[in-house]
Tab-separated table of C-alpha atoms in Angstrom:
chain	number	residue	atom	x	y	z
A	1	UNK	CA	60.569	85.116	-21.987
A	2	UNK	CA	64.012	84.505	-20.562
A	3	UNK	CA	63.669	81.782	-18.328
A	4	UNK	CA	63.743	83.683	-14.871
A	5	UNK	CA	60.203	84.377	-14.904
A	6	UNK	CA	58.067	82.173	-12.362
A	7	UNK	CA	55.882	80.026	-14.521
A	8	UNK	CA	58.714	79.455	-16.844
A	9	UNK	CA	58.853	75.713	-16.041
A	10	UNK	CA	55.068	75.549	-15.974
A	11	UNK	CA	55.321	76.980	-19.604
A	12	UNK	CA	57.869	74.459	-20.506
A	13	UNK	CA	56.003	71.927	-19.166
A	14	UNK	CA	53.268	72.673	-21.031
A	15	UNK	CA	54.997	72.738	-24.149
A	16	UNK	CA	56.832	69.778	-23.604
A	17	UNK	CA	53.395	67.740	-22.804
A	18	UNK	CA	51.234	69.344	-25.999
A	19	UNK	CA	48.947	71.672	-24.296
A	20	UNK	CA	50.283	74.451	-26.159
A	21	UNK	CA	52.237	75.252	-29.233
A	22	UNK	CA	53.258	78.702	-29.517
A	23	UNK	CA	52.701	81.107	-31.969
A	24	UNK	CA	55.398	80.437	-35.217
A	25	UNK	CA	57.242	78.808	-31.898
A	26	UNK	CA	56.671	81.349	-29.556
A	27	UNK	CA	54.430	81.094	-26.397
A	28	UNK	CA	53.737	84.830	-25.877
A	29	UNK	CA	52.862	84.575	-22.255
A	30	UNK	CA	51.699	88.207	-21.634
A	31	UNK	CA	49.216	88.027	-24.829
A	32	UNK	CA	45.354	87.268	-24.170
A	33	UNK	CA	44.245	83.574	-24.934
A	34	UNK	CA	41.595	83.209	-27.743
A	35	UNK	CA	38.558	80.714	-26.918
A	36	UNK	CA	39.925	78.761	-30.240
A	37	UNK	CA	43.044	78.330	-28.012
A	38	UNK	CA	41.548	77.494	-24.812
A	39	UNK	CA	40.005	74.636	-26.660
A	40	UNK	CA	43.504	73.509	-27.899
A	41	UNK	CA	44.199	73.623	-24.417
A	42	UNK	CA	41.656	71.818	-23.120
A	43	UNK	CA	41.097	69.207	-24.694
A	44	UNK	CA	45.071	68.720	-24.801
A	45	UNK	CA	44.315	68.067	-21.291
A	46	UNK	CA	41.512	66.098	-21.133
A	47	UNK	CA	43.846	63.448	-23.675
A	48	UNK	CA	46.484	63.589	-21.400
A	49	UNK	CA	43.860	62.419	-18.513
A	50	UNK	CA	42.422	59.629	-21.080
A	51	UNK	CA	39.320	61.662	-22.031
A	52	UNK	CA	38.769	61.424	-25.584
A	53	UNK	CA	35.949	62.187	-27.821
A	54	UNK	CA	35.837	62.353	-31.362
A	55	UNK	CA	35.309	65.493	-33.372
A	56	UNK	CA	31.779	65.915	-33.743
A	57	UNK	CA	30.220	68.267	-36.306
A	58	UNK	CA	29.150	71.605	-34.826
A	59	UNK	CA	26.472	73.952	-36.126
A	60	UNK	CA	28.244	77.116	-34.618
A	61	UNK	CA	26.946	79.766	-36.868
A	62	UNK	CA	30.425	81.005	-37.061
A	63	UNK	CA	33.048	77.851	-37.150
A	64	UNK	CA	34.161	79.345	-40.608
A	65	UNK	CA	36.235	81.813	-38.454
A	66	UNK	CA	37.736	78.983	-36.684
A	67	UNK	CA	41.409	78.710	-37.523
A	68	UNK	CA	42.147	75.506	-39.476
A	69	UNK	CA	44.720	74.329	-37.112
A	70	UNK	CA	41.810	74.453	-34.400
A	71	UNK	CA	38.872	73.087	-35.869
A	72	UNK	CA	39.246	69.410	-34.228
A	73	UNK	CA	39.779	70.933	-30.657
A	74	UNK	CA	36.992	73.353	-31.427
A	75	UNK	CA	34.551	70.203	-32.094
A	76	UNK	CA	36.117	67.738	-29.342
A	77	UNK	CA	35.643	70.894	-26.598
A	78	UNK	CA	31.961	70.774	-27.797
A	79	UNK	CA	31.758	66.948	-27.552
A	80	UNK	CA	33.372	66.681	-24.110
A	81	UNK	CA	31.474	70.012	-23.155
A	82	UNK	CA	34.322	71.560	-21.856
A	83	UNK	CA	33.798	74.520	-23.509
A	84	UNK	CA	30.650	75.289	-25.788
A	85	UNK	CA	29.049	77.998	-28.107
A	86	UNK	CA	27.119	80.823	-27.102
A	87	UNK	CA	23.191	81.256	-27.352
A	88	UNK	CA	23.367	82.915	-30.384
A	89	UNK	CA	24.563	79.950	-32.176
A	90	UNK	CA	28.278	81.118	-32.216
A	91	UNK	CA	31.622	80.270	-30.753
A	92	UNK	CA	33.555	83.470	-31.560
A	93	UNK	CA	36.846	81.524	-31.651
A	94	UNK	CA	38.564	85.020	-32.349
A	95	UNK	CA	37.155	86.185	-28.965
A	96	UNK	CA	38.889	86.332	-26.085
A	97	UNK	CA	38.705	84.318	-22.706
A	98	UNK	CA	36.923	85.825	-20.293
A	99	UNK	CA	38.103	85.412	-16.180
A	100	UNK	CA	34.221	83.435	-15.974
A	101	UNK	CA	34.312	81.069	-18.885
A	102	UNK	CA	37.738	80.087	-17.870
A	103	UNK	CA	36.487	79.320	-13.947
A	104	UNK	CA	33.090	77.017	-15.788
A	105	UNK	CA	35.844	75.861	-18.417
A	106	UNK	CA	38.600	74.591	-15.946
A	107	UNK	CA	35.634	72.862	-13.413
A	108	UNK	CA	34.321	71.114	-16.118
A	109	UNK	CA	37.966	69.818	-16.891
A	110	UNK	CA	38.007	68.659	-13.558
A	111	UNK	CA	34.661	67.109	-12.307
């Protein structure tokens, strides 16, 4: 990113209030967003609104292959059900966002 692009200063400003981190520092805005970091995201979000839940055990037949750094925002997305596993018992925290789960995802955010 050099700065010119237009959601540079929505990218900054999401750095600068802790819904994101970057990758070893590094935002990588073109890349696809993993559900394990749409739950970083969003429940980032939800604690800057004062929403708050504790991390809750999950019984996601897959939260093994939930990166470390994302295993609290992986439980807290399930207890403010935000963003929840799939009927087969998994999360697939690996997988990527799909256009849908990001519309029920952002709604639940807001209502």
């Amino acid at each position: 990113m050099t700065g010119g692009e237009w959601y540079a200063s929505y990218l900054a400003s999401a750095k600068e209030n802790g819904l994101i981190d970057g990758d070893g520092g590094k935002a990588n805005p073109n890349d696809v967003i993993t559900r394990e970091q749409m739950a970083k995201m969003l429940v980032s979000a939800c604690e800057i609104q004062g929403k708050t839940a504790d991390a809750e055990d999950v019984t996601y037949t897959d939260f093994d292959a939930v990166s470390d750094w994302a295993k609290e925002f992986v439980k807290k997305a399930s207890a403010l059900e935000i963003l929840n596993g799939f009927e087969d018992g998994t999360f697939a925290p690996k997988g990527n966002v799909l256009r849908e789960q990001a519309f029920v995802a952002v709604y639940r955010l807001v209502y």
